[in-house]
Coordinates of C-alpha atoms in Angstrom, one line a residue:
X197 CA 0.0 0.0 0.0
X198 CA 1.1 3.8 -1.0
X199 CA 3.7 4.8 2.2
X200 CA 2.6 8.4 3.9
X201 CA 4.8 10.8 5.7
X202 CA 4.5 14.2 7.1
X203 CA 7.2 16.4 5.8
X204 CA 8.1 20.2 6.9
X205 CA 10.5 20.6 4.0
X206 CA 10.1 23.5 1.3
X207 CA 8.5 22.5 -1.7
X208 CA 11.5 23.6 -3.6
X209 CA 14.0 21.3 -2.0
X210 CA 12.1 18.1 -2.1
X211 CA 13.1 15.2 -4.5
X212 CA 10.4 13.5 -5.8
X213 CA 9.1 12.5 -9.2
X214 CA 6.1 15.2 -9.0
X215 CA 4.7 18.4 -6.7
X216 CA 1.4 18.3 -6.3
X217 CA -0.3 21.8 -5.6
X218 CA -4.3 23.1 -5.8
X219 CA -5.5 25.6 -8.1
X220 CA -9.3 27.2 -7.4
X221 CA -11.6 28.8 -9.7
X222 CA -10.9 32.6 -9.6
X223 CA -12.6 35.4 -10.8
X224 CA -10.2 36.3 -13.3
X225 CA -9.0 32.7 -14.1
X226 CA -7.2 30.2 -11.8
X227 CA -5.6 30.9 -9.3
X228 CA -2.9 28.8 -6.9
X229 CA -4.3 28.0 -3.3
X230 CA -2.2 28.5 -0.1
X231 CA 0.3 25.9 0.3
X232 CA 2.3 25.8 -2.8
X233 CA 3.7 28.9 -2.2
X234 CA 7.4 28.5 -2.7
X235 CA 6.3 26.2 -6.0
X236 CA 4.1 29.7 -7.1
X237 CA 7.3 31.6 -6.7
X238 CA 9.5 29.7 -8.8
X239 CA 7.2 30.5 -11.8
X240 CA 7.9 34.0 -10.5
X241 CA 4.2 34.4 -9.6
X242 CA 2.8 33.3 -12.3
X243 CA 2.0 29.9 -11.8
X244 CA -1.7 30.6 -12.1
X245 CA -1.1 32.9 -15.5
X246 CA 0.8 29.6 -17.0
X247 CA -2.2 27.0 -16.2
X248 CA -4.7 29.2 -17.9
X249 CA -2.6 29.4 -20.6
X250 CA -2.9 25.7 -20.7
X251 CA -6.6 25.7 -20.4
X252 CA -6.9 25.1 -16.4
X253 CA -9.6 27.0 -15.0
X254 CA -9.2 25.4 -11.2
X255 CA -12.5 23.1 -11.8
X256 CA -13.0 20.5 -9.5
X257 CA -11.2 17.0 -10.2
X258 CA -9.0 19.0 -13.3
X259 CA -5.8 17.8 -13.7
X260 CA -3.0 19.4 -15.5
X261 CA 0.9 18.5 -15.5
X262 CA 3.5 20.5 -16.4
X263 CA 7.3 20.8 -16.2
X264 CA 9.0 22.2 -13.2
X265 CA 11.4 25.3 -13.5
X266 CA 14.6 24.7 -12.1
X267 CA 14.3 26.1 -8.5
X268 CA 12.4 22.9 -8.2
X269 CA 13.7 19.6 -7.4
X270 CA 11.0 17.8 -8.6
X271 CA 10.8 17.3 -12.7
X272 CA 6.8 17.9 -12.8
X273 CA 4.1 19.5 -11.1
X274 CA 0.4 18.3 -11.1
X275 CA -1.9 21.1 -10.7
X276 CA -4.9 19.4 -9.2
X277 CA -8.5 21.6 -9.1
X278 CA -10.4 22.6 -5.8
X279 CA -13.5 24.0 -7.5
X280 CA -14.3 27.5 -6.0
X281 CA -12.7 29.3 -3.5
X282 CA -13.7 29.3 -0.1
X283 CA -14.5 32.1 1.8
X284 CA -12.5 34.7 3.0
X285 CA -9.7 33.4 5.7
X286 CA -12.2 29.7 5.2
X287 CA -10.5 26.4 5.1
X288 CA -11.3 23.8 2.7
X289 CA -13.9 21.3 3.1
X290 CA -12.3 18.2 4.3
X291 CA -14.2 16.3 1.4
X292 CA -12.8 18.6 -1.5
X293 CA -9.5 18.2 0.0
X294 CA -10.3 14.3 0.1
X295 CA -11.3 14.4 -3.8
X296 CA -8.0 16.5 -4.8
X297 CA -5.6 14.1 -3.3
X298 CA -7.4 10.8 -4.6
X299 CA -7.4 12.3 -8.3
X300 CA -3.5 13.4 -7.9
X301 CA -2.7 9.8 -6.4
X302 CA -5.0 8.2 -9.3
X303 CA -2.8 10.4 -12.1
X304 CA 0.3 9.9 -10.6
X305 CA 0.4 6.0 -11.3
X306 CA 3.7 4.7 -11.7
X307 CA 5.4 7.1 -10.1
X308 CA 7.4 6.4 -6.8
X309 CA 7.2 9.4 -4.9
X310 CA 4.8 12.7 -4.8
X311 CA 4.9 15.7 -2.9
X312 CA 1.3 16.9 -2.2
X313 CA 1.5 21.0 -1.1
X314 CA -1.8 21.4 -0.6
X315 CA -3.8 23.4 1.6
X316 CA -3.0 22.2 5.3
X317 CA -4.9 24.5 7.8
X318 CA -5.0 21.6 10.8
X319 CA -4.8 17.8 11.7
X320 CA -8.3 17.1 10.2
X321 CA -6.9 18.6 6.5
X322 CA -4.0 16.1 7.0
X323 CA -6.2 13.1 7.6
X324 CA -8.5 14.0 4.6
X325 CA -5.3 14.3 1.8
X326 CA -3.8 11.3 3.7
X327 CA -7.1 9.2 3.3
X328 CA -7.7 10.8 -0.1
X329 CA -4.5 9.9 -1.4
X330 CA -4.5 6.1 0.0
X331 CA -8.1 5.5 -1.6
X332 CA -7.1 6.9 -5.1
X333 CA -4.2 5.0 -5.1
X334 CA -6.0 1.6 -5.0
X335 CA -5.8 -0.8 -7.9
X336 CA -6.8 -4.0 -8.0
X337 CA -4.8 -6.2 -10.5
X338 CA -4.6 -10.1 -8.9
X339 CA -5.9 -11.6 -11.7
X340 CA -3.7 -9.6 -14.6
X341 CA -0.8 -11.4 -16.1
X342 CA 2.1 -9.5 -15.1
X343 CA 0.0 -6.4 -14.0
X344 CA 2.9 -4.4 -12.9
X345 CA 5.2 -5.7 -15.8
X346 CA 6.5 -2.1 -17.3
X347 CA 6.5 -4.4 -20.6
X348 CA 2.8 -5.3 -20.8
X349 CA 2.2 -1.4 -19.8
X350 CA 1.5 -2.2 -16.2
X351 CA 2.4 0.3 -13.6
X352 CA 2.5 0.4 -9.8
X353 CA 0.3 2.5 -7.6
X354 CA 1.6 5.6 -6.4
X355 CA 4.8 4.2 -3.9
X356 CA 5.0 7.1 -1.4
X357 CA 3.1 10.3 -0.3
X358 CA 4.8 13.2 1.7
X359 CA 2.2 15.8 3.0
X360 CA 3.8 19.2 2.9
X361 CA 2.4 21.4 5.8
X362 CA 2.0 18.8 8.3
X363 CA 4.1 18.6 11.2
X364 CA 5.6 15.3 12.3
X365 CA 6.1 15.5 15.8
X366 CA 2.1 16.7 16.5
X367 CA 0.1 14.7 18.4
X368 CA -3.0 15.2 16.3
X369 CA -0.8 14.9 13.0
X370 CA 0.6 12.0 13.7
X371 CA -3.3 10.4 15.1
X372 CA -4.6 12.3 11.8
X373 CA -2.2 10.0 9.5
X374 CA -2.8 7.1 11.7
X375 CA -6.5 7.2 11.7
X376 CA -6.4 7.5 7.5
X377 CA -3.8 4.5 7.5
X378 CA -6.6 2.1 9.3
X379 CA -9.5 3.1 7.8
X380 CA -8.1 3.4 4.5
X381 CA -6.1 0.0 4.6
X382 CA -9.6 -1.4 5.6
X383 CA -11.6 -0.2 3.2
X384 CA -9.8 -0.7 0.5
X385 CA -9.7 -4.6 1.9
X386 CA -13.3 -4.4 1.5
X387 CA -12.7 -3.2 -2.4
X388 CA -10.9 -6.5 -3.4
X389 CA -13.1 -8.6 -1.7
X390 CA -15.7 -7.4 -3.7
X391 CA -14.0 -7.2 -6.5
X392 CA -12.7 -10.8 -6.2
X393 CA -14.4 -13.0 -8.5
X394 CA -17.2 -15.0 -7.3
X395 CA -15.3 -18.4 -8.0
X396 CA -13.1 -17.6 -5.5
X397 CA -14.9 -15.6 -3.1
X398 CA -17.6 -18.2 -1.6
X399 CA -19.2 -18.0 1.8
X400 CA -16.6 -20.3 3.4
X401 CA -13.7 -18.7 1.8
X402 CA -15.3 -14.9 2.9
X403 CA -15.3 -16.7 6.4
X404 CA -11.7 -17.6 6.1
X405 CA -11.0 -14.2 5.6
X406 CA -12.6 -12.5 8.1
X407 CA -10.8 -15.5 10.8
X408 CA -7.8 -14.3 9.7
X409 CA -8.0 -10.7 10.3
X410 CA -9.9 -11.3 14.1
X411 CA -6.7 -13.6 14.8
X412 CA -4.5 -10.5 13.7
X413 CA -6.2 -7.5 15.3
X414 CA -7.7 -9.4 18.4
X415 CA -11.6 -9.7 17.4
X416 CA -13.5 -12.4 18.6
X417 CA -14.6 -14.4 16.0
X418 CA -17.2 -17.1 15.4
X419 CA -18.6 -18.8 12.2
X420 CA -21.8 -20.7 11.7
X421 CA -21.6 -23.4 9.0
X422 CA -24.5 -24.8 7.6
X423 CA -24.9 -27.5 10.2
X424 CA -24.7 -24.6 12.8
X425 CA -27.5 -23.0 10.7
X426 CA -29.5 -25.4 10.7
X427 CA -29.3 -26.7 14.2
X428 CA -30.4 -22.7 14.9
X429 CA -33.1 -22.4 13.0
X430 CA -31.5 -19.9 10.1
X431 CA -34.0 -20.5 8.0
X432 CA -33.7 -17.6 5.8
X433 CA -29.9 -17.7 5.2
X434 CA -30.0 -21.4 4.7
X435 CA -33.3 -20.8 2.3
X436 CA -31.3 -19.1 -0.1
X437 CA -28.4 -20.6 -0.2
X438 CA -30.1 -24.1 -0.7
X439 CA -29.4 -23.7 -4.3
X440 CA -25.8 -23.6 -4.1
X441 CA -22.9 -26.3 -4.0
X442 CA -21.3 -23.3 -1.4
X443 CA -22.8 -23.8 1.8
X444 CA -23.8 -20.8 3.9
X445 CA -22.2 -19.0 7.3
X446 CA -23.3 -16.7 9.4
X447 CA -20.1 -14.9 10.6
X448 CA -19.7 -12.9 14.1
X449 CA -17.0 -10.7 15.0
X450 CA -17.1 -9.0 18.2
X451 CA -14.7 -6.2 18.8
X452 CA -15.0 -5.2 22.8
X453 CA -13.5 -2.4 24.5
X454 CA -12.7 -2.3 28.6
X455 CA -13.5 1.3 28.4
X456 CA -17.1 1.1 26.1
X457 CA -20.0 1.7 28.0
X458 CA -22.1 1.3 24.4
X459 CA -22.5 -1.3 22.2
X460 CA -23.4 -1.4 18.7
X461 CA -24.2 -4.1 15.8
X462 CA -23.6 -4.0 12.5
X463 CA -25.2 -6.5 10.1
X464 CA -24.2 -6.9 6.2
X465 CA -25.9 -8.6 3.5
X466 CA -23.2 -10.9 1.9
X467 CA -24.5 -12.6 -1.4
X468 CA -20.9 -13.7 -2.7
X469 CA -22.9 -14.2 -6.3
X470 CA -26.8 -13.2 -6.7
X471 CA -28.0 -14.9 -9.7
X472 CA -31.4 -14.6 -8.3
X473 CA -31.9 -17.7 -8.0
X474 CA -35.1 -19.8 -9.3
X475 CA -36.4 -16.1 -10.3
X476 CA -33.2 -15.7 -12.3
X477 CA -32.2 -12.4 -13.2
X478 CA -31.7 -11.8 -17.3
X479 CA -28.8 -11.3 -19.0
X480 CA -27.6 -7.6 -18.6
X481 CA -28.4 -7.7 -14.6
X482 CA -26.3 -10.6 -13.4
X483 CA -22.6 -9.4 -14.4
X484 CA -21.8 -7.6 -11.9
X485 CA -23.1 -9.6 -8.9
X486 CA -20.5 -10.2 -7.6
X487 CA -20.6 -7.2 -5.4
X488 CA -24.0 -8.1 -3.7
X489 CA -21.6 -8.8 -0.6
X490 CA -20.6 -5.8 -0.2
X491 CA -22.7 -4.3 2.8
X492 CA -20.7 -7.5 4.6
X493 CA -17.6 -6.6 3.8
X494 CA -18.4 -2.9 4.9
X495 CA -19.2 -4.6 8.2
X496 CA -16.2 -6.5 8.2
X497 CA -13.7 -3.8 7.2
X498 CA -15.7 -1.1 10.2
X499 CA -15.2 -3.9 12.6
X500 CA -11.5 -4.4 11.9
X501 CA -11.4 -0.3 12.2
X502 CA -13.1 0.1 15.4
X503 CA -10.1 -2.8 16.5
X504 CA -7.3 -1.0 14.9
X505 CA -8.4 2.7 15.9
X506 CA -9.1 1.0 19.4
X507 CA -12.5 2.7 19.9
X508 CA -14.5 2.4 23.3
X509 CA -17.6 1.5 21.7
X510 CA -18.3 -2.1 21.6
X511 CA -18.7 -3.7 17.9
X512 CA -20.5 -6.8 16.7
X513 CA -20.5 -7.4 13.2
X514 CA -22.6 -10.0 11.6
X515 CA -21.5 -11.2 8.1
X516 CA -24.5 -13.1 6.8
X517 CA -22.9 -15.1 3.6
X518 CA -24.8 -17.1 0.8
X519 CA -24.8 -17.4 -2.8
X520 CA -28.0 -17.5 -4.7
X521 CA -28.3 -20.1 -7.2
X522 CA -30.6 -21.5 -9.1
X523 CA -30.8 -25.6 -8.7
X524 CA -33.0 -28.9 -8.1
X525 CA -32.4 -28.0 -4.1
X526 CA -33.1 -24.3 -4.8
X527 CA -36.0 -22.4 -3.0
X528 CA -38.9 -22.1 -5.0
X529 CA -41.5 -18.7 -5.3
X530 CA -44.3 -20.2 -3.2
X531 CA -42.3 -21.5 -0.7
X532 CA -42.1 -21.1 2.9
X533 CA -39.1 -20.2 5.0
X534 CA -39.4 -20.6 8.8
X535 CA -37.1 -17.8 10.0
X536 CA -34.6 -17.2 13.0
X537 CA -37.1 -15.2 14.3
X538 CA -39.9 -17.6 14.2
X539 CA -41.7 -15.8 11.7
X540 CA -42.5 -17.5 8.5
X541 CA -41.9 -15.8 5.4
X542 CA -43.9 -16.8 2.0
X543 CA -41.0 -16.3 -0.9
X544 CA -42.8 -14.8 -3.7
X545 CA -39.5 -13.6 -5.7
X546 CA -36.3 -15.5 -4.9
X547 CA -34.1 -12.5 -5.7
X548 CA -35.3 -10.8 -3.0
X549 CA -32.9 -12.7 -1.1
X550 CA -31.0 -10.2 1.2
X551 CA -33.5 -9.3 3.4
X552 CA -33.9 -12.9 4.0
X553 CA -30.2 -13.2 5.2
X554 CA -30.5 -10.0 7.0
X555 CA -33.5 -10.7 8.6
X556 CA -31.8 -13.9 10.3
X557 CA -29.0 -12.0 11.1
X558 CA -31.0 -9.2 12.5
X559 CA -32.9 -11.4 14.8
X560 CA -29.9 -12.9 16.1
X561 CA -28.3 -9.8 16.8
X562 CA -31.1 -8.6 18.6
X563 CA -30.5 -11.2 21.3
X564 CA -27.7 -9.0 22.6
X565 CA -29.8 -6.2 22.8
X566 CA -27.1 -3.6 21.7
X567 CA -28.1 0.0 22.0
X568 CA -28.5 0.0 18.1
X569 CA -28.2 -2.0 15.2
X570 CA -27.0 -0.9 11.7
X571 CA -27.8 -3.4 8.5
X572 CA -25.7 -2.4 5.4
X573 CA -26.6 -3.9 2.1
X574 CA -26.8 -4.0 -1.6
X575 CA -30.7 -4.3 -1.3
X576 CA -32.8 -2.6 -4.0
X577 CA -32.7 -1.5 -7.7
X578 CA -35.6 0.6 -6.7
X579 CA -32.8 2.5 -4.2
X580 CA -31.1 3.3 -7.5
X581 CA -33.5 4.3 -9.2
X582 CA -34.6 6.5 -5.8
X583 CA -31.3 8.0 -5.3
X584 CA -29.2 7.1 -8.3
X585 CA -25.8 5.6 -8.4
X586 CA -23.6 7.4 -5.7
X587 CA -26.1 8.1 -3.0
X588 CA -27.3 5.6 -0.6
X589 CA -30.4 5.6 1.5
X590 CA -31.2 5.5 4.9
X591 CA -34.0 4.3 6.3
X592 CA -34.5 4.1 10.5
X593 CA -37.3 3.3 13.3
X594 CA -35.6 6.5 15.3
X595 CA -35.4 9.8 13.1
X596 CA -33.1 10.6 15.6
X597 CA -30.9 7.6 14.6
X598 CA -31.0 8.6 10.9
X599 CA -30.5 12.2 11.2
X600 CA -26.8 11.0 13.2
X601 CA -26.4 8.4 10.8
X602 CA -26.9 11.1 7.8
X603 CA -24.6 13.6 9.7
X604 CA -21.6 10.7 10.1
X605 CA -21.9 10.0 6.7
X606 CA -21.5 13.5 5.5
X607 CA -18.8 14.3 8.0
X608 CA -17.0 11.4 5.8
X609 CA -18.1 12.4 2.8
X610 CA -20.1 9.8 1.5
X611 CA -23.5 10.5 -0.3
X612 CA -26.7 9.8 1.8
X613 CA -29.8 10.6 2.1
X614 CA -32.7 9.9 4.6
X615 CA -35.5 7.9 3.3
X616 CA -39.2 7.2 5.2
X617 CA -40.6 3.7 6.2
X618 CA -44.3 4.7 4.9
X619 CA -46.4 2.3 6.9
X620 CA -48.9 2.0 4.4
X621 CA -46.9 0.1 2.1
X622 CA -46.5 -2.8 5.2
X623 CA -49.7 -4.1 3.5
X624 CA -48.7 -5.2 0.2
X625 CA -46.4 -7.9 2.0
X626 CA -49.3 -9.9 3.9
X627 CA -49.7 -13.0 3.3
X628 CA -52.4 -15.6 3.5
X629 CA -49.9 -18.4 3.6
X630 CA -47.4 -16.8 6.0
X631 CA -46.9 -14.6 8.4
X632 CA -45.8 -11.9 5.4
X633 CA -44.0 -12.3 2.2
X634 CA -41.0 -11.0 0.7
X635 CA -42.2 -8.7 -1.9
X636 CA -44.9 -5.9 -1.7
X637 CA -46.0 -3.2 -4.0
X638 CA -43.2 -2.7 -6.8
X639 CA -43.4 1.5 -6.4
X640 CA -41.4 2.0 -3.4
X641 CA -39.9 -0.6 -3.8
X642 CA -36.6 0.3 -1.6
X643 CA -39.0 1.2 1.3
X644 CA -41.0 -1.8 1.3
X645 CA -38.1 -3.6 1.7
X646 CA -36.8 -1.6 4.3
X647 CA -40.3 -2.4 6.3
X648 CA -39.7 -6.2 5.6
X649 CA -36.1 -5.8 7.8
X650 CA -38.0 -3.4 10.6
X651 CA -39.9 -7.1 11.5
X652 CA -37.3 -8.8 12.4
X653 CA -35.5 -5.9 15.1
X654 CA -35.8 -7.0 18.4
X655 CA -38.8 -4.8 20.6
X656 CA -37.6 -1.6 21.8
X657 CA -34.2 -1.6 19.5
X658 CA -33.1 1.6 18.3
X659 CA -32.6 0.6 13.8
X660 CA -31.1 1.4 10.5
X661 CA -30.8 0.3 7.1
X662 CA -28.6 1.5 4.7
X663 CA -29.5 0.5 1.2
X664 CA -26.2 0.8 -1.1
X665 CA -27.3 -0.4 -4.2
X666 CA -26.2 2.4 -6.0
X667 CA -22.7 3.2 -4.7
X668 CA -21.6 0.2 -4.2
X669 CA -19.9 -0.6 -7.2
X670 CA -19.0 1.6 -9.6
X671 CA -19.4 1.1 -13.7
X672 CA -18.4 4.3 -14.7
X673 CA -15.2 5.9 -14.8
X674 CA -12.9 6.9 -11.9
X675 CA -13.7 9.8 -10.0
X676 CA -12.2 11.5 -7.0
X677 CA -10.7 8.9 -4.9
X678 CA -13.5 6.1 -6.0
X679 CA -12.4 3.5 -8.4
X680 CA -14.3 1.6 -11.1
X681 CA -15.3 -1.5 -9.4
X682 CA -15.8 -2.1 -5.9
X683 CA -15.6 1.1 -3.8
X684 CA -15.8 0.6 0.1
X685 CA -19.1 2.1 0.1
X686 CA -20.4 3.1 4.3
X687 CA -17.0 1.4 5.7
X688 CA -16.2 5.4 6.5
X689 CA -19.7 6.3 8.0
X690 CA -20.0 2.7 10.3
X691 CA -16.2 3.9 11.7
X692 CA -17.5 7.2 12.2
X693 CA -20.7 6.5 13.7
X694 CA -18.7 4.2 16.2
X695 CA -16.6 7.2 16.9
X696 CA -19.5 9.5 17.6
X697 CA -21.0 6.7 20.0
X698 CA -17.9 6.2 21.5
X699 CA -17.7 10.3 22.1
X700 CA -21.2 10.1 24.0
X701 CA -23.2 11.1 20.6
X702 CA -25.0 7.9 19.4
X703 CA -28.3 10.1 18.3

């Protein structure tokens, strides 16, 4: 992974393969933003005059390299946009700072070592270009033939990163770079696993995983196989994966502080491949489902966080794992699941699988009464088509709850945005089989399924869901510091939400 350290050395007498300064949107053109001073001054001023001429106007996520005048170690400089300029004697927002150093990192591929002089105003600026610049650099190349192989055009992440600005021997420097390292190493864990290819990346192999990193980083961990299961009574998780040759697990990892006085549970949907099963999805939805496991491995990576950043907030993470597959022993539409819970749920659509793993999962979470439970998962088109593709919902039984949830998750950066549980839509799922069914009306769609999960939350347990459909996994092009492919999606607003409990502030 790309190396960070804080530097106090001038711009000017750094050697590195590249400088990496901001430019914002001015009123008269671009113009170079406070911390690249010295690099300003050995265009003699005019650094902002020479990226216009260039056609830089300081937009956000613009990129322009250029050669470095000789008072400059450095052979190039990468002129990275802010967007517009704060206001007067303002700081940056953590996020655009975030976005500027994830770009830089993503253009500067190959190269072995970059000087960012960007704005650096306090220890919360240091974390964002550190965590910025760690996410942009990701790649994910394990199944390229010689992907770093110079002679098939491979190239290496970015190597190292020196922030310019930040002072080494600070307390809340240091904890600033510390903090991005964790989380950042985390997520990006949570990237490749759902990037990995669902032939390798099975329930039992997912469980492997997660074993290794509680043995590392001192979680508690314990995995339910399928006889497990079905000694329980999992009758959702084993109901969909009953079509597989990969047996379902139901995965715990309890992360305990001496100090925590709260405790918090965090459930992820983990479909390593959704093929919808019996109600099989056409071709042209199927391709990319392999990521339908990534609210678990948000869950996993926040867990392994909350460990590594040593929180005092208890964490429970539950990883329900299956893969949905169509099969003689597959569950059929019309069947009946007898759940965890109790509750018996008529399947009227087997690709409305995750909230049948989630609501096992759910239930048995409940047992521990925690003070609240977070489900993450990959759960609705209609969420997508609700919010589109970077923006995931969240729905709650505690506005409270969902208000601090939406606050942690723009604190972090990540686009959210609150969504109602309409009680009149609870109808559409009754049953005259069962005691409901898992589909209801098809318009709101991503709320009926978010009052399907609400019946399986213990009484008196403060909820949320977060539906990440749509961010998930990205099909488009690289932006800020999100790859194509798998991109980590609520790992950053689960760490901070077990932060703020931790602080006193659970909502």
């Amino acid at each position: 992974m790309t190396a960070l350290t804080l530097s106090t050395a001038a711009a000017t007498g750094l050697r590195a393969d590249a400088i990496v300064v901001g430019v914002v949107k001015g009123d008269k053109g671009p113009v170079v933003a406070h911390g690249a001073e010295a690099v300003d001054k050995a265009y003699d001023g005019k650094l902002g005059s020479v990226l216009e001429a260039l056609g830089a106007s300081g937009g956000e996520g613009e990129v322009t390299k250029l050669p470095a005048p000789s008072g400059l170690k450095a052979p190039v400089v990468l002129a990275v946009g802010l967007g517009g300029e704060p206001e007067k004697n303002g700081s940056y927002e953590g996020e655009t700072l975030r976005r500027a150093a994830g770009v830089a990192a993503r253009a500067l591929t190959g190269s072995k070592k970059a000087a960012f002089a960007l704005p650096v105003d306090d220890a919360e600026d240091v974390g964002a270009i550190a965590e910025g610049a760690l996410l942009g650099a990701y790649s994910f190349d394990a199944y390229k033939e010689s992907p770093k192989d110079p002679k098939k055009n491979g190239k290496e992440p970015l190597a190292e990163v020196a922030i310019l600005g930040a002072k080494p021997r600070d307390k809340a420097h240091k904890a600033a770079i510390e903090r991005a390292l964790a989380v950042a190493e985390e997520l990006n864990r949570a990237r490749d696993l759902v990037n990995t290819p669902p032939n390798d990346l099975n329930p039992e192999s997912f469980a492997a995983v997660a074993q290794a990193a509680a043995k590392e980083h001192g979680i508690k961990v314990q995995v339910l196989d399928e006889k497990a299961l079905e000694k329980g009574g999992f009758g959702g998780i084993l109901g969909v994966g009953a079509g597989s040759a990969s047996a379902p697990r139901l995965v715990k990892l309890s992360y305990k502080s001496a100090k925590a006085d709260k405790h918090l549970a965090f459930v992820g949907k983990g479909i390593t491949y959704d093929s919808g099963g019996i109600s099989l999805k056409p071709a042209g939805h199927n391709e990319t489902m392999k990521c339908d496991m990534a609210g678990a491995a948000a869950v996993f990576a926040a867990v392994v966080s909350a460990a590594r950043l040593g929180l005092e907030v208890n964490v429970t993470g539950w990883l329900a794992l299956a893969e949905n597959m169509p099969s003689g022993s597959a569950t059929r539409p019309g069947d009946v699941l007898r759940m965890y819970s109790g509750k018996t749920v008529e399947v009227l659509n087997t690709d409305a699988e995750g909230r049948l793993v989630l609501a096992d999962a759910i239930a048995k979470a409940s047992e521990e009464t925690p003070d609240a439970i977070v489900d993450v998962a990959t759960l609705t088109g209609a969420m997508m088509l609700a919010l589109g593709a970077r923006t995931f919902g969240i729905m709650a039984n505690d506005d409270a709850f969902r208000g601090s949830i939406h606050e942690a998750a723009e604190e972090v950066g990540e686009p959210a945005w609150p969504m109602p549980l309409l009680a009149d839509l609870r109808k559409g799922m009754d049953s005259s089989t069962a005691d409901i069914a898992n589909m209801g009306e098809r318009m709101g769609g991503g709320l009926v399924a978010g009052l399907f999960l609400q019946e399986f939350v213990g009484e008196g347990i403060t909820w949320a869901h977060l539906d990440i459909a749509g961010p998930a996994f990205n099909e488009s092009a690289p932006f800020g510091y999100t790859p194509k492919g798998g991109t980590g999606s609520a790992v950053r607003t689960l760490v901070r939400l077990a932060e703020r409990t931790a602080a006193g502030d659970l909502g």
